[in-house]
mmCIF file of C-alpha atoms and ligand atoms in Angstrom:
data_model
loop_
_atom_site.group_PDB
_atom_site.id
_atom_site.type_symbol
_atom_site.label_atom_id
_atom_site.label_comp_id
_atom_site.label_asym_id
_atom_site.label_seq_id
_atom_site.Cartn_x
_atom_site.Cartn_y
_atom_site.Cartn_z
ATOM 1 C CA UNK A 105 -14.978 12.838 -1.787
ATOM 2 C CA UNK A 106 -16.817 13.315 -5.219
ATOM 3 C CA UNK A 107 -14.890 16.593 -6.575
ATOM 4 C CA UNK A 108 -11.810 14.948 -7.985
ATOM 5 C CA UNK A 109 -11.498 14.172 -11.463
ATOM 6 C CA UNK A 110 -11.295 10.440 -12.682
ATOM 7 C CA UNK A 111 -7.352 9.542 -12.349
ATOM 8 C CA UNK A 112 -5.304 8.972 -14.942
ATOM 9 C CA UNK A 113 -1.495 9.245 -15.985
ATOM 10 C CA UNK A 114 -2.345 11.772 -18.795
ATOM 11 C CA UNK A 115 -4.753 13.878 -16.393
ATOM 12 C CA UNK A 116 -1.875 13.744 -13.588
ATOM 13 C CA UNK A 117 0.640 15.169 -15.700
ATOM 14 C CA UNK A 118 -0.813 18.533 -15.919
ATOM 15 C CA UNK A 119 -1.795 18.693 -12.595
ATOM 16 C CA UNK A 120 0.011 20.897 -10.041
ATOM 17 C CA UNK A 121 1.744 19.587 -7.418
ATOM 18 C CA UNK A 122 0.596 19.712 -3.773
ATOM 19 C CA UNK A 123 2.682 19.951 -0.565
ATOM 20 C CA UNK A 124 1.717 19.316 2.474
ATOM 21 C CA UNK A 125 3.952 20.570 5.347
ATOM 22 C CA UNK A 126 3.794 18.621 8.602
ATOM 23 C CA UNK A 127 5.908 18.665 11.794
ATOM 24 C CA UNK A 128 5.915 19.465 15.486
ATOM 25 C CA UNK A 129 4.595 22.840 16.944
ATOM 26 C CA UNK A 130 7.244 25.610 16.616
ATOM 27 C CA UNK A 131 9.499 23.319 13.789
ATOM 28 C CA UNK A 132 8.883 26.233 11.336
ATOM 29 C CA UNK A 133 6.126 25.320 9.065
ATOM 30 C CA UNK A 134 4.548 28.365 8.689
ATOM 31 C CA UNK A 135 7.509 30.294 8.167
ATOM 32 C CA UNK A 136 8.709 27.204 5.604
ATOM 33 C CA UNK A 137 5.224 27.920 3.626
ATOM 34 C CA UNK A 138 5.664 31.549 3.598
ATOM 35 C CA UNK A 139 9.850 30.764 1.912
ATOM 36 C CA UNK A 140 8.235 28.429 -0.448
ATOM 37 C CA UNK A 141 5.950 30.839 -1.419
ATOM 38 C CA UNK A 142 8.435 33.774 -2.141
ATOM 39 C CA UNK A 143 10.674 31.246 -3.858
ATOM 40 C CA UNK A 144 7.793 30.810 -6.338
ATOM 41 C CA UNK A 145 6.777 33.998 -6.697
ATOM 42 C CA UNK A 146 10.578 35.294 -7.287
ATOM 43 C CA UNK A 147 11.089 32.354 -9.758
ATOM 44 C CA UNK A 148 11.290 33.620 -13.362
ATOM 45 C CA UNK A 149 8.113 32.995 -14.847
ATOM 46 C CA UNK A 150 6.762 33.672 -11.377
ATOM 47 C CA UNK A 151 4.115 31.010 -10.847
ATOM 48 C CA UNK A 152 2.522 31.650 -7.321
ATOM 49 C CA UNK A 153 1.319 28.917 -5.553
ATOM 50 C CA UNK A 154 -2.085 28.347 -4.071
ATOM 51 C CA UNK A 155 -2.027 28.401 -0.476
ATOM 52 C CA UNK A 156 -4.323 26.584 2.138
ATOM 53 C CA UNK A 157 -4.114 27.405 6.161
ATOM 54 C CA UNK A 158 -5.866 24.525 7.956
ATOM 55 C CA UNK A 159 -4.309 25.977 11.544
ATOM 56 C CA UNK A 160 -7.773 27.282 12.713
ATOM 57 C CA UNK A 161 -5.759 28.651 16.114
ATOM 58 C CA UNK A 162 -2.898 30.658 14.472
ATOM 59 C CA UNK A 163 -3.252 34.299 15.217
ATOM 60 C CA UNK A 164 -1.373 35.431 12.164
ATOM 61 C CA UNK A 165 0.295 33.453 9.201
ATOM 62 C CA UNK A 166 3.304 35.256 7.395
ATOM 63 C CA UNK A 167 1.625 34.458 3.895
ATOM 64 C CA UNK A 168 -1.890 35.381 2.080
ATOM 65 C CA UNK A 169 -3.553 32.035 2.126
ATOM 66 C CA UNK A 170 -6.107 31.717 -1.209
ATOM 67 C CA UNK A 171 -8.152 29.242 1.458
ATOM 68 C CA UNK A 172 -8.198 30.027 4.765
ATOM 69 C CA UNK A 173 -10.102 27.877 7.778
ATOM 70 C CA UNK A 174 -10.470 30.766 9.868
ATOM 71 C CA UNK A 175 -12.517 32.323 7.333
ATOM 72 C CA UNK A 176 -15.349 29.437 7.603
ATOM 73 C CA UNK A 177 -14.920 28.482 11.423
ATOM 74 C CA UNK A 178 -14.126 30.343 14.407
ATOM 75 C CA UNK A 179 -12.405 28.167 16.709
ATOM 76 C CA UNK A 180 -13.053 30.141 20.099
ATOM 77 C CA UNK A 181 -16.515 30.028 19.483
ATOM 78 C CA UNK A 182 -16.199 26.565 18.700
ATOM 79 C CA UNK A 183 -14.717 25.808 22.020
ATOM 80 C CA UNK A 184 -17.355 28.154 23.889
ATOM 81 C CA UNK A 185 -20.344 26.557 22.090
ATOM 82 C CA UNK A 186 -18.884 22.782 22.835
ATOM 83 C CA UNK A 187 -17.260 23.386 26.167
ATOM 84 C CA UNK A 188 -14.121 22.400 24.621
ATOM 85 C CA UNK A 189 -10.498 23.341 25.528
ATOM 86 C CA UNK A 190 -8.036 24.494 22.963
ATOM 87 C CA UNK A 191 -7.252 21.534 21.337
ATOM 88 C CA UNK A 192 -10.412 19.905 21.188
ATOM 89 C CA UNK A 193 -11.563 23.204 19.748
ATOM 90 C CA UNK A 194 -8.574 23.329 17.569
ATOM 91 C CA UNK A 195 -9.841 19.308 16.431
ATOM 92 C CA UNK A 196 -13.636 20.245 16.546
ATOM 93 C CA UNK A 197 -12.855 23.137 14.095
ATOM 94 C CA UNK A 198 -10.964 21.034 11.786
ATOM 95 C CA UNK A 199 -14.000 18.261 11.648
ATOM 96 C CA UNK A 200 -16.181 21.140 10.769
ATOM 97 C CA UNK A 201 -13.899 22.336 7.959
ATOM 98 C CA UNK A 202 -13.605 18.362 6.988
ATOM 99 C CA UNK A 203 -17.351 18.616 6.395
ATOM 100 C CA UNK A 204 -16.892 20.986 3.428
ATOM 101 C CA UNK A 205 -13.345 19.682 1.741
ATOM 102 C CA UNK A 206 -15.467 18.678 -1.380
ATOM 103 C CA UNK A 207 -16.214 22.373 -1.812
ATOM 104 C CA UNK A 208 -12.718 23.397 -1.345
ATOM 105 C CA UNK A 209 -11.436 20.798 -3.845
ATOM 106 C CA UNK A 210 -13.909 22.223 -6.457
ATOM 107 C CA UNK A 211 -12.337 25.499 -5.948
ATOM 108 C CA UNK A 212 -8.649 24.028 -6.004
ATOM 109 C CA UNK A 213 -9.696 22.244 -9.232
ATOM 110 C CA UNK A 214 -10.657 25.316 -10.749
ATOM 111 C CA UNK A 215 -7.198 27.213 -10.315
ATOM 112 C CA UNK A 216 -5.497 23.903 -11.029
ATOM 113 C CA UNK A 217 -4.635 24.671 -14.329
ATOM 114 C CA UNK A 218 -2.685 27.957 -13.330
ATOM 115 C CA UNK A 219 -0.720 27.057 -10.536
ATOM 116 C CA UNK A 220 1.809 24.468 -10.584
ATOM 117 C CA UNK A 221 2.116 24.022 -6.499
ATOM 118 C CA UNK A 222 -0.906 23.720 -3.663
ATOM 119 C CA UNK A 223 0.497 24.370 -0.329
ATOM 120 C CA UNK A 224 -1.109 23.122 2.986
ATOM 121 C CA UNK A 225 -0.228 24.381 5.978
ATOM 122 C CA UNK A 226 -1.324 22.272 8.875
ATOM 123 C CA UNK A 227 -2.206 22.972 12.488
ATOM 124 C CA UNK A 228 0.677 23.791 14.887
ATOM 125 C CA UNK A 229 0.121 20.717 16.689
ATOM 126 C CA UNK A 230 0.879 17.627 14.875
ATOM 127 C CA UNK A 231 -1.265 15.150 16.332
ATOM 128 C CA UNK A 232 -4.332 17.215 15.598
ATOM 129 C CA UNK A 233 -3.558 16.505 11.896
ATOM 130 C CA UNK A 234 -1.824 13.213 12.042
ATOM 131 C CA UNK A 235 -3.807 11.261 14.483
ATOM 132 C CA UNK A 236 -7.298 12.537 13.488
ATOM 133 C CA UNK A 237 -9.999 11.307 10.975
ATOM 134 C CA UNK A 238 -10.133 14.933 9.567
ATOM 135 C CA UNK A 239 -6.297 14.635 8.456
ATOM 136 C CA UNK A 240 -6.588 11.556 7.073
ATOM 137 C CA UNK A 241 -10.026 12.300 4.836
ATOM 138 C CA UNK A 242 -7.971 15.711 3.947
ATOM 139 C CA UNK A 243 -4.825 14.083 2.882
ATOM 140 C CA UNK A 244 -6.662 11.109 1.147
ATOM 141 C CA UNK A 245 -9.239 13.070 -0.751
ATOM 142 C CA UNK A 246 -6.020 15.895 -1.921
ATOM 143 C CA UNK A 247 -3.743 12.775 -2.819
ATOM 144 C CA UNK A 248 -6.263 10.962 -4.614
ATOM 145 C CA UNK A 249 -7.060 14.005 -6.865
ATOM 146 C CA UNK A 250 -3.122 15.461 -7.073
ATOM 147 C CA UNK A 251 0.004 14.200 -7.282
ATOM 148 C CA UNK A 252 1.204 14.949 -3.699
ATOM 149 C CA UNK A 253 4.359 14.789 -1.353
ATOM 150 C CA UNK A 254 4.628 15.312 2.486
ATOM 151 C CA UNK A 255 7.230 17.457 3.689
ATOM 152 C CA UNK A 256 8.339 16.749 7.038
ATOM 153 C CA UNK A 257 9.510 19.671 8.520
ATOM 154 C CA UNK A 258 12.328 19.255 12.061
ATOM 155 C CA UNK A 259 13.785 21.658 14.063
ATOM 156 C CA UNK A 260 17.350 20.802 13.521
ATOM 157 C CA UNK A 261 18.688 22.745 16.754
ATOM 158 C CA UNK A 262 16.384 21.111 18.458
ATOM 159 C CA UNK A 263 17.232 17.569 17.449
ATOM 160 C CA UNK A 264 20.376 17.045 18.057
ATOM 161 C CA UNK A 265 20.476 15.074 21.148
ATOM 162 C CA UNK A 266 20.429 11.263 19.779
ATOM 163 C CA UNK A 267 17.414 10.171 21.938
ATOM 164 C CA UNK A 268 15.237 13.545 20.441
ATOM 165 C CA UNK A 269 16.490 12.645 16.859
ATOM 166 C CA UNK A 270 15.268 9.046 17.253
ATOM 167 C CA UNK A 271 11.595 9.584 18.552
ATOM 168 C CA UNK A 272 11.369 12.397 15.762
ATOM 169 C CA UNK A 273 12.193 10.146 13.052
ATOM 170 C CA UNK A 274 9.962 7.291 14.722
ATOM 171 C CA UNK A 275 7.095 9.678 14.221
ATOM 172 C CA UNK A 276 8.092 10.606 10.589
ATOM 173 C CA UNK A 277 7.765 6.452 10.131
ATOM 174 C CA UNK A 278 4.819 6.587 11.523
ATOM 175 C CA UNK A 279 3.483 9.019 9.422
ATOM 176 C CA UNK A 280 5.227 7.714 6.151
ATOM 177 C CA UNK A 281 3.495 4.354 6.902
ATOM 178 C CA UNK A 282 -0.098 5.994 7.467
ATOM 179 C CA UNK A 283 -0.033 8.063 4.478
ATOM 180 C CA UNK A 284 2.302 6.192 2.161
ATOM 181 C CA UNK A 285 3.077 9.286 0.137
ATOM 182 C CA UNK A 286 6.480 10.302 -0.964
ATOM 183 C CA UNK A 287 8.052 11.682 2.386
ATOM 184 C CA UNK A 288 10.504 14.558 2.196
ATOM 185 C CA UNK A 289 12.791 15.083 5.552
ATOM 186 C CA UNK A 290 13.168 18.789 6.012
ATOM 187 C CA UNK A 291 15.464 20.122 8.357
ATOM 188 C CA UNK A 292 14.789 23.044 8.786
ATOM 189 C CA UNK A 293 16.916 26.485 10.616
ATOM 190 C CA UNK A 294 19.898 25.167 9.468
ATOM 191 C CA UNK A 295 21.267 29.116 9.781
ATOM 192 C CA UNK A 296 21.348 27.995 13.712
ATOM 193 C CA UNK A 297 22.543 24.405 13.449
ATOM 194 C CA UNK A 298 23.664 22.817 9.957
ATOM 195 C CA UNK A 299 22.025 19.596 9.194
ATOM 196 C CA UNK A 300 25.422 17.488 8.609
ATOM 197 C CA UNK A 301 25.026 15.644 11.452
ATOM 198 C CA UNK A 302 21.413 14.340 10.867
ATOM 199 C CA UNK A 303 22.479 12.961 7.521
ATOM 200 C CA UNK A 304 25.194 11.080 9.146
ATOM 201 C CA UNK A 305 23.335 9.510 11.601
ATOM 202 C CA UNK A 306 21.130 8.482 8.831
ATOM 203 C CA UNK A 307 23.686 6.980 6.270
ATOM 204 C CA UNK A 308 25.645 5.290 8.969
ATOM 205 C CA UNK A 309 24.126 3.878 11.672
ATOM 206 C CA UNK A 310 27.847 3.466 13.166
ATOM 207 C CA UNK A 311 27.959 6.833 13.516
ATOM 208 C CA UNK A 312 24.548 6.979 15.393
ATOM 209 C CA UNK A 313 25.195 4.421 18.060
ATOM 210 C CA UNK A 314 29.206 6.153 18.454
ATOM 211 C CA UNK A 315 27.110 9.491 19.271
ATOM 212 C CA UNK A 316 24.437 7.506 21.573
ATOM 213 C CA UNK A 317 27.490 6.039 23.443
ATOM 214 C CA UNK A 318 29.331 9.133 23.999
ATOM 215 C CA UNK A 319 25.980 11.262 25.014
ATOM 216 C CA UNK A 320 25.881 11.690 28.971
ATOM 217 C CA UNK A 321 23.364 8.913 30.534
ATOM 218 C CA UNK A 322 24.096 6.049 27.994
ATOM 219 C CA UNK A 323 25.716 3.750 31.077
ATOM 220 C CA UNK A 324 24.469 2.688 34.635
ATOM 221 C CA UNK A 325 26.676 2.997 37.481
ATOM 222 C CA UNK A 326 27.997 -0.386 36.974
ATOM 223 C CA UNK A 327 29.010 0.640 33.399
ATOM 224 C CA UNK A 328 26.447 -1.581 31.418
ATOM 225 C CA UNK A 329 24.499 0.250 28.707
ATOM 226 C CA UNK A 330 21.233 1.477 30.083
ATOM 227 C CA UNK A 331 17.927 0.084 28.906
ATOM 228 C CA UNK A 332 17.217 3.431 26.938
ATOM 229 C CA UNK A 333 20.498 3.023 25.397
ATOM 230 C CA UNK A 334 20.131 -0.514 24.403
ATOM 231 C CA UNK A 335 16.201 0.046 22.910
ATOM 232 C CA UNK A 336 17.881 2.856 20.723
ATOM 233 C CA UNK A 337 20.443 0.799 19.457
ATOM 234 C CA UNK A 338 18.297 -1.757 18.283
ATOM 235 C CA UNK A 339 15.712 0.555 16.789
ATOM 236 C CA UNK A 340 18.497 2.500 14.937
ATOM 237 C CA UNK A 341 18.886 -0.593 12.709
ATOM 238 C CA UNK A 342 15.208 -0.754 12.520
ATOM 239 C CA UNK A 343 15.244 2.699 11.014
ATOM 240 C CA UNK A 344 17.994 2.073 8.688
ATOM 241 C CA UNK A 345 15.254 0.636 6.681
ATOM 242 C CA UNK A 346 13.246 3.213 6.710
ATOM 243 C CA UNK A 347 15.870 6.102 5.704
ATOM 244 C CA UNK A 348 16.253 4.597 2.684
ATOM 245 C CA UNK A 349 12.591 5.137 1.603
ATOM 246 C CA UNK A 350 13.391 9.148 2.164
ATOM 247 C CA UNK A 351 14.835 12.004 0.790
ATOM 248 C CA UNK A 352 16.614 14.658 3.363
ATOM 249 C CA UNK A 353 17.163 18.272 2.790
ATOM 250 C CA UNK A 354 18.394 21.353 4.835
ATOM 251 C CA UNK A 355 16.708 24.318 4.877
ATOM 252 C CA UNK A 356 17.126 27.718 6.222
ATOM 253 C CA UNK A 357 13.404 29.027 5.893
ATOM 254 C CA UNK A 358 14.727 32.155 7.737
ATOM 255 C CA UNK A 359 17.576 32.674 5.342
ATOM 256 C CA UNK A 360 16.046 30.859 2.187
ATOM 257 C CA UNK A 361 19.009 28.530 2.313
ATOM 258 C CA UNK A 362 18.374 24.773 0.170
ATOM 259 C CA UNK A 363 15.020 25.924 -0.936
ATOM 260 C CA UNK A 364 16.026 25.374 -4.505
ATOM 261 C CA UNK A 365 16.940 21.723 -3.573
ATOM 262 C CA UNK A 366 13.779 21.433 -1.663
ATOM 263 C CA UNK A 367 12.125 22.230 -5.017
ATOM 264 C CA UNK A 368 14.070 19.725 -6.785
ATOM 265 C CA UNK A 369 13.677 16.727 -4.469
ATOM 266 C CA UNK A 370 9.708 17.200 -5.209
ATOM 267 C CA UNK A 371 9.776 17.078 -8.557
ATOM 268 C CA UNK A 372 11.317 13.779 -7.825
ATOM 269 C CA UNK A 373 8.794 12.794 -5.351
ATOM 270 C CA UNK A 374 6.263 13.576 -7.588
ATOM 271 C CA UNK A 375 7.879 11.072 -10.230
ATOM 272 C CA UNK A 376 7.711 8.751 -7.190
ATOM 273 C CA UNK A 377 3.910 9.715 -6.730
ATOM 274 C CA UNK A 378 3.163 8.678 -10.706
ATOM 275 C CA UNK A 379 5.289 5.471 -10.267
ATOM 276 C CA UNK A 380 4.144 4.097 -7.156
ATOM 277 C CA UNK A 381 1.038 5.863 -5.468
ATOM 278 C CA UNK A 382 -0.810 6.058 -8.190
ATOM 279 C CA UNK A 383 -0.988 2.707 -9.525
ATOM 280 C CA UNK A 384 -1.931 1.477 -6.021
ATOM 281 C CA UNK A 385 -4.448 4.009 -5.911
ATOM 282 C CA UNK A 386 -6.214 2.735 -8.864
ATOM 283 C CA UNK A 387 -5.881 -0.511 -7.915
ATOM 284 C CA UNK A 388 -7.137 -0.100 -4.358
ATOM 285 C CA UNK A 389 -10.070 1.820 -5.769
ATOM 286 C CA UNK A 390 -10.552 -0.710 -8.466
ATOM 287 C CA UNK A 391 -10.881 -3.191 -5.322
ATOM 288 C CA UNK A 392 -13.397 -1.198 -3.489
ATOM 289 C CA UNK A 393 -15.774 -0.658 -6.347
ATOM 290 C CA UNK A 394 -15.725 -4.364 -6.911
ATOM 291 C CA UNK A 395 -16.265 -5.459 -3.363
ATOM 292 C CA UNK A 396 -19.173 -2.551 -3.597
ATOM 293 C CA UNK A 397 -20.533 -4.625 -6.445
ATOM 294 C CA UNK A 398 -20.026 -7.879 -5.220
ATOM 295 C CA UNK A 399 -22.231 -6.756 -2.012
ATOM 296 C CA UNK A 400 -24.881 -5.413 -4.088
ATOM 297 C CA UNK A 401 -25.378 -8.517 -6.034
ATOM 298 C CA UNK A 402 -25.253 -10.671 -3.097
ATOM 299 C CA UNK A 403 -28.366 -8.592 -1.383
ATOM 300 C CA UNK A 404 -29.801 -8.756 -4.605
ATOM 301 C CA UNK A 405 -29.679 -12.546 -5.193
ATOM 302 C CA UNK A 406 -30.726 -12.857 -1.506
ATOM 303 C CA UNK A 407 -33.678 -10.696 -2.026
ATOM 304 C CA UNK A 408 -34.932 -12.671 -5.290
ATOM 305 C CA UNK A 409 -34.413 -15.742 -3.519
ATOM 306 C CA UNK A 410 -36.552 -14.475 -0.585
ATOM 307 C CA UNK A 411 -39.212 -13.248 -3.066
ATOM 308 C CA UNK A 412 -39.260 -16.923 -4.834
ATOM 309 C CA UNK A 413 -40.134 -18.966 -1.694
ATOM 310 C CA UNK A 414 -42.559 -16.079 -0.128
ATOM 311 C CA UNK A 415 -44.595 -16.844 -3.448
ATOM 312 C CA UNK A 416 -44.286 -20.593 -3.228
ATOM 313 C CA UNK A 417 -45.763 -20.689 0.015
ATOM 314 C CA UNK A 418 -48.294 -17.763 -0.726
ATOM 315 C CA UNK A 419 -49.691 -17.320 -4.000
ATOM 316 C CA UNK A 420 -51.983 -14.801 -2.737
ATOM 317 C CA UNK A 421 -49.725 -12.590 -1.331
ATOM 318 C CA UNK A 422 -49.114 -10.909 -4.451
ATOM 319 C CA UNK A 423 -52.731 -8.913 -4.355
ATOM 320 C CA UNK A 424 -51.606 -7.549 -1.043
ATOM 321 C CA UNK A 425 -48.482 -6.193 -2.440
ATOM 322 C CA UNK A 426 -50.234 -3.021 -4.004
ATOM 323 C CA UNK A 427 -49.557 0.224 -2.338
ATOM 324 C CA UNK A 428 -52.483 2.046 -1.599
ATOM 325 C CA UNK A 429 -51.400 5.545 -2.342
ATOM 326 C CA UNK A 430 -53.664 8.032 -2.544
ATOM 327 C CA UNK A 431 -56.233 8.243 0.978
ATOM 328 C CA UNK A 432 -52.759 7.793 2.928
ATOM 329 C CA UNK A 433 -50.881 10.389 1.260
ATOM 330 C CA UNK A 434 -53.348 12.989 1.556
ATOM 331 C CA UNK A 435 -53.631 13.498 5.456
ATOM 332 C CA UNK A 436 -50.127 12.666 6.185
ATOM 333 C CA UNK A 437 -48.304 15.800 4.343
ATOM 334 C CA UNK A 438 -47.239 17.088 7.383
ATOM 335 C CA UNK A 439 -45.368 14.723 9.016
ATOM 336 C CA UNK A 440 -42.912 14.482 6.020
ATOM 337 C CA UNK A 441 -41.581 17.405 7.205
ATOM 338 C CA UNK A 442 -38.403 16.175 9.272
ATOM 339 C CA UNK A 443 -35.998 17.816 6.906
ATOM 340 C CA UNK A 444 -33.922 20.792 7.921
ATOM 341 C CA UNK A 445 -34.270 21.973 10.627
ATOM 342 C CA UNK A 446 -34.271 18.616 12.630
ATOM 343 C CA UNK A 447 -31.949 20.384 15.434
ATOM 344 C CA UNK A 448 -32.742 24.096 15.195
ATOM 345 C CA UNK A 449 -35.023 25.555 17.837
ATOM 346 C CA UNK A 450 -33.627 22.818 20.588
ATOM 347 C CA UNK A 451 -31.487 24.264 23.173
ATOM 348 C CA UNK A 452 -27.934 22.075 22.616
ATOM 349 C CA UNK A 453 -26.785 20.053 25.713
ATOM 350 C CA UNK A 454 -23.622 18.273 26.370
ATOM 351 C CA UNK A 455 -23.146 15.262 24.841
ATOM 352 C CA UNK A 456 -25.398 15.652 22.442
ATOM 353 C CA UNK A 457 -25.370 14.047 18.954
ATOM 354 C CA UNK A 458 -24.648 16.706 16.641
ATOM 355 C CA UNK A 459 -25.013 16.561 12.960
ATOM 356 C CA UNK A 460 -22.465 18.480 11.708
ATOM 357 C CA UNK A 461 -24.217 18.468 7.933
ATOM 358 C CA UNK A 462 -26.946 20.309 8.841
ATOM 359 C CA UNK A 463 -25.092 23.242 11.066
ATOM 360 C CA UNK A 464 -25.637 26.778 10.068
ATOM 361 C CA UNK A 465 -27.444 26.197 6.993
ATOM 362 C CA UNK A 466 -29.318 29.498 7.071
ATOM 363 C CA UNK A 467 -27.084 31.971 8.083
ATOM 364 C CA UNK A 468 -23.611 30.720 7.202
ATOM 365 C CA UNK A 469 -21.649 32.646 5.080
ATOM 366 C CA UNK A 470 -18.993 30.956 3.283
ATOM 367 C CA UNK A 471 -15.905 32.922 2.178
ATOM 368 C CA UNK A 472 -13.974 30.670 0.516
ATOM 369 C CA UNK A 473 -11.546 31.942 -1.840
ATOM 370 C CA UNK A 474 -9.192 35.145 -0.888
ATOM 371 C CA UNK A 475 -8.098 37.618 -3.984
ATOM 372 C CA UNK A 476 -4.738 37.005 -5.198
HETATM 373 N N1 GDP B 255 16.443 30.875 12.854
HETATM 374 C C1 GDP B 255 15.314 30.486 12.449
HETATM 375 N N2 GDP B 255 14.077 30.478 13.125
HETATM 376 C C2 GDP B 255 13.186 30.060 12.193
HETATM 377 C C3 GDP B 255 13.535 29.209 10.960
HETATM 378 N N3 GDP B 255 11.924 28.677 10.736
HETATM 379 C C4 GDP B 255 11.163 29.255 11.635
HETATM 380 N N4 GDP B 255 11.765 29.893 12.511
HETATM 381 C C5 GDP B 255 11.272 30.517 13.763
HETATM 382 O O1 GDP B 255 10.370 29.640 14.625
HETATM 383 C C6 GDP B 255 9.479 30.022 15.019
HETATM 384 C C7 GDP B 255 8.270 28.960 14.978
HETATM 385 O O2 GDP B 255 7.918 28.909 13.582
HETATM 386 P P1 GDP B 255 6.339 28.708 12.669
HETATM 387 O O3 GDP B 255 6.589 28.966 11.051
HETATM 388 O O4 GDP B 255 5.360 29.468 13.591
HETATM 389 O O5 GDP B 255 6.446 27.103 13.130
HETATM 390 P P2 GDP B 255 4.979 26.272 13.106
HETATM 391 O O6 GDP B 255 4.511 25.936 14.302
HETATM 392 O O7 GDP B 255 5.781 25.146 12.807
HETATM 393 O O8 GDP B 255 3.783 26.900 11.991
HETATM 394 C C8 GDP B 255 9.177 31.322 14.214
HETATM 395 O O9 GDP B 255 9.904 31.983 15.683
HETATM 396 C C9 GDP B 255 10.314 31.614 13.511
HETATM 397 O O10 GDP B 255 10.476 32.783 13.162
HETATM 398 C C10 GDP B 255 14.596 29.097 10.292
HETATM 399 O O11 GDP B 255 14.936 28.495 9.264
HETATM 400 N N5 GDP B 255 15.649 29.732 11.219
HETATM 401 MG MG1 MG B 256 2.463 27.403 11.873
#
């Protein structure tokens, strides 16, 4: 994505922090976004965030997003047109939206002077964002333009069983290693279930193993630990290392409990982004530019060598190299017209390659920003 301004420490310092909310369906992402929104509104001085809704299938969001994917793509229409089920529809809608993400970044950049926080609400089903190319493109694009942190929302009342807790943590682990961004575990719904048990399990793996042992089904009929039990015991040791790289907070999106602490952690994580993520990003960019340059030089060298060999073996060839411009060009005019409407007028057929960058050129009405 090209919209980003060049990265430098100074430029980053004035930029707003991006919070990407990720989590299982029903964990409370959208409710949490609204809670952050109202917290930032009621701060003194009030600094409302800039909110992007990336869930095409949500019927109602409890906040007013500044940019809403639903204004651009109608996922039900996408389902119908491409013969897809709901998940395919959501994924395709997100893909279509991603093709326009440079425009979104432009809009966000324009507002970046006047906001302190940019918040992304992601689709209900976690894998649509975390295991798709679009999710990765959006995350990378935004993280290379702004200091970015991931808020991983956990449904605390539903994660009290050690096995569920562990699978949730493994999922978080996979996202951390994929994005490499500063990562906050947000134990949500603490009004229903306090999150202290989770913190204890994270800080003390023996406590977790004790919980595991006392859980029913952890021993077989002969009193030996079950396979699942031993597996989880070993994994808790592995995860111990992973827990050191994250921060955890308990919040209630319902009551607002813990939100202030969450924003303190966001501030800390912004520091981590600047110290750890940004230098890596700059280095990765430099490496990529160098390798592109190397490839260019290599192919130019080979071209020059081929040319020299060709000239040496066939000295007359220069006279044939001239391009006969006039006659050919005049009568060929109409054939050039392979431009815009390559697909228009043809009936789509299942499995057809669809060039999304050419879609809906004429009649699309992009209406990104919302008032407020
Ligand atoms: N009790 C309680 N319920 C919550 C809390 N946060 C969200 N919910 C409820 O959890 C359900 C799913 O929330 P939603 O924000 O739509 O989840 P999403 O799919 O992750 O966006 C809704 O019924 C919310 O009212 C909370 O902190 N406490
Ligand atoms: Mg939601």
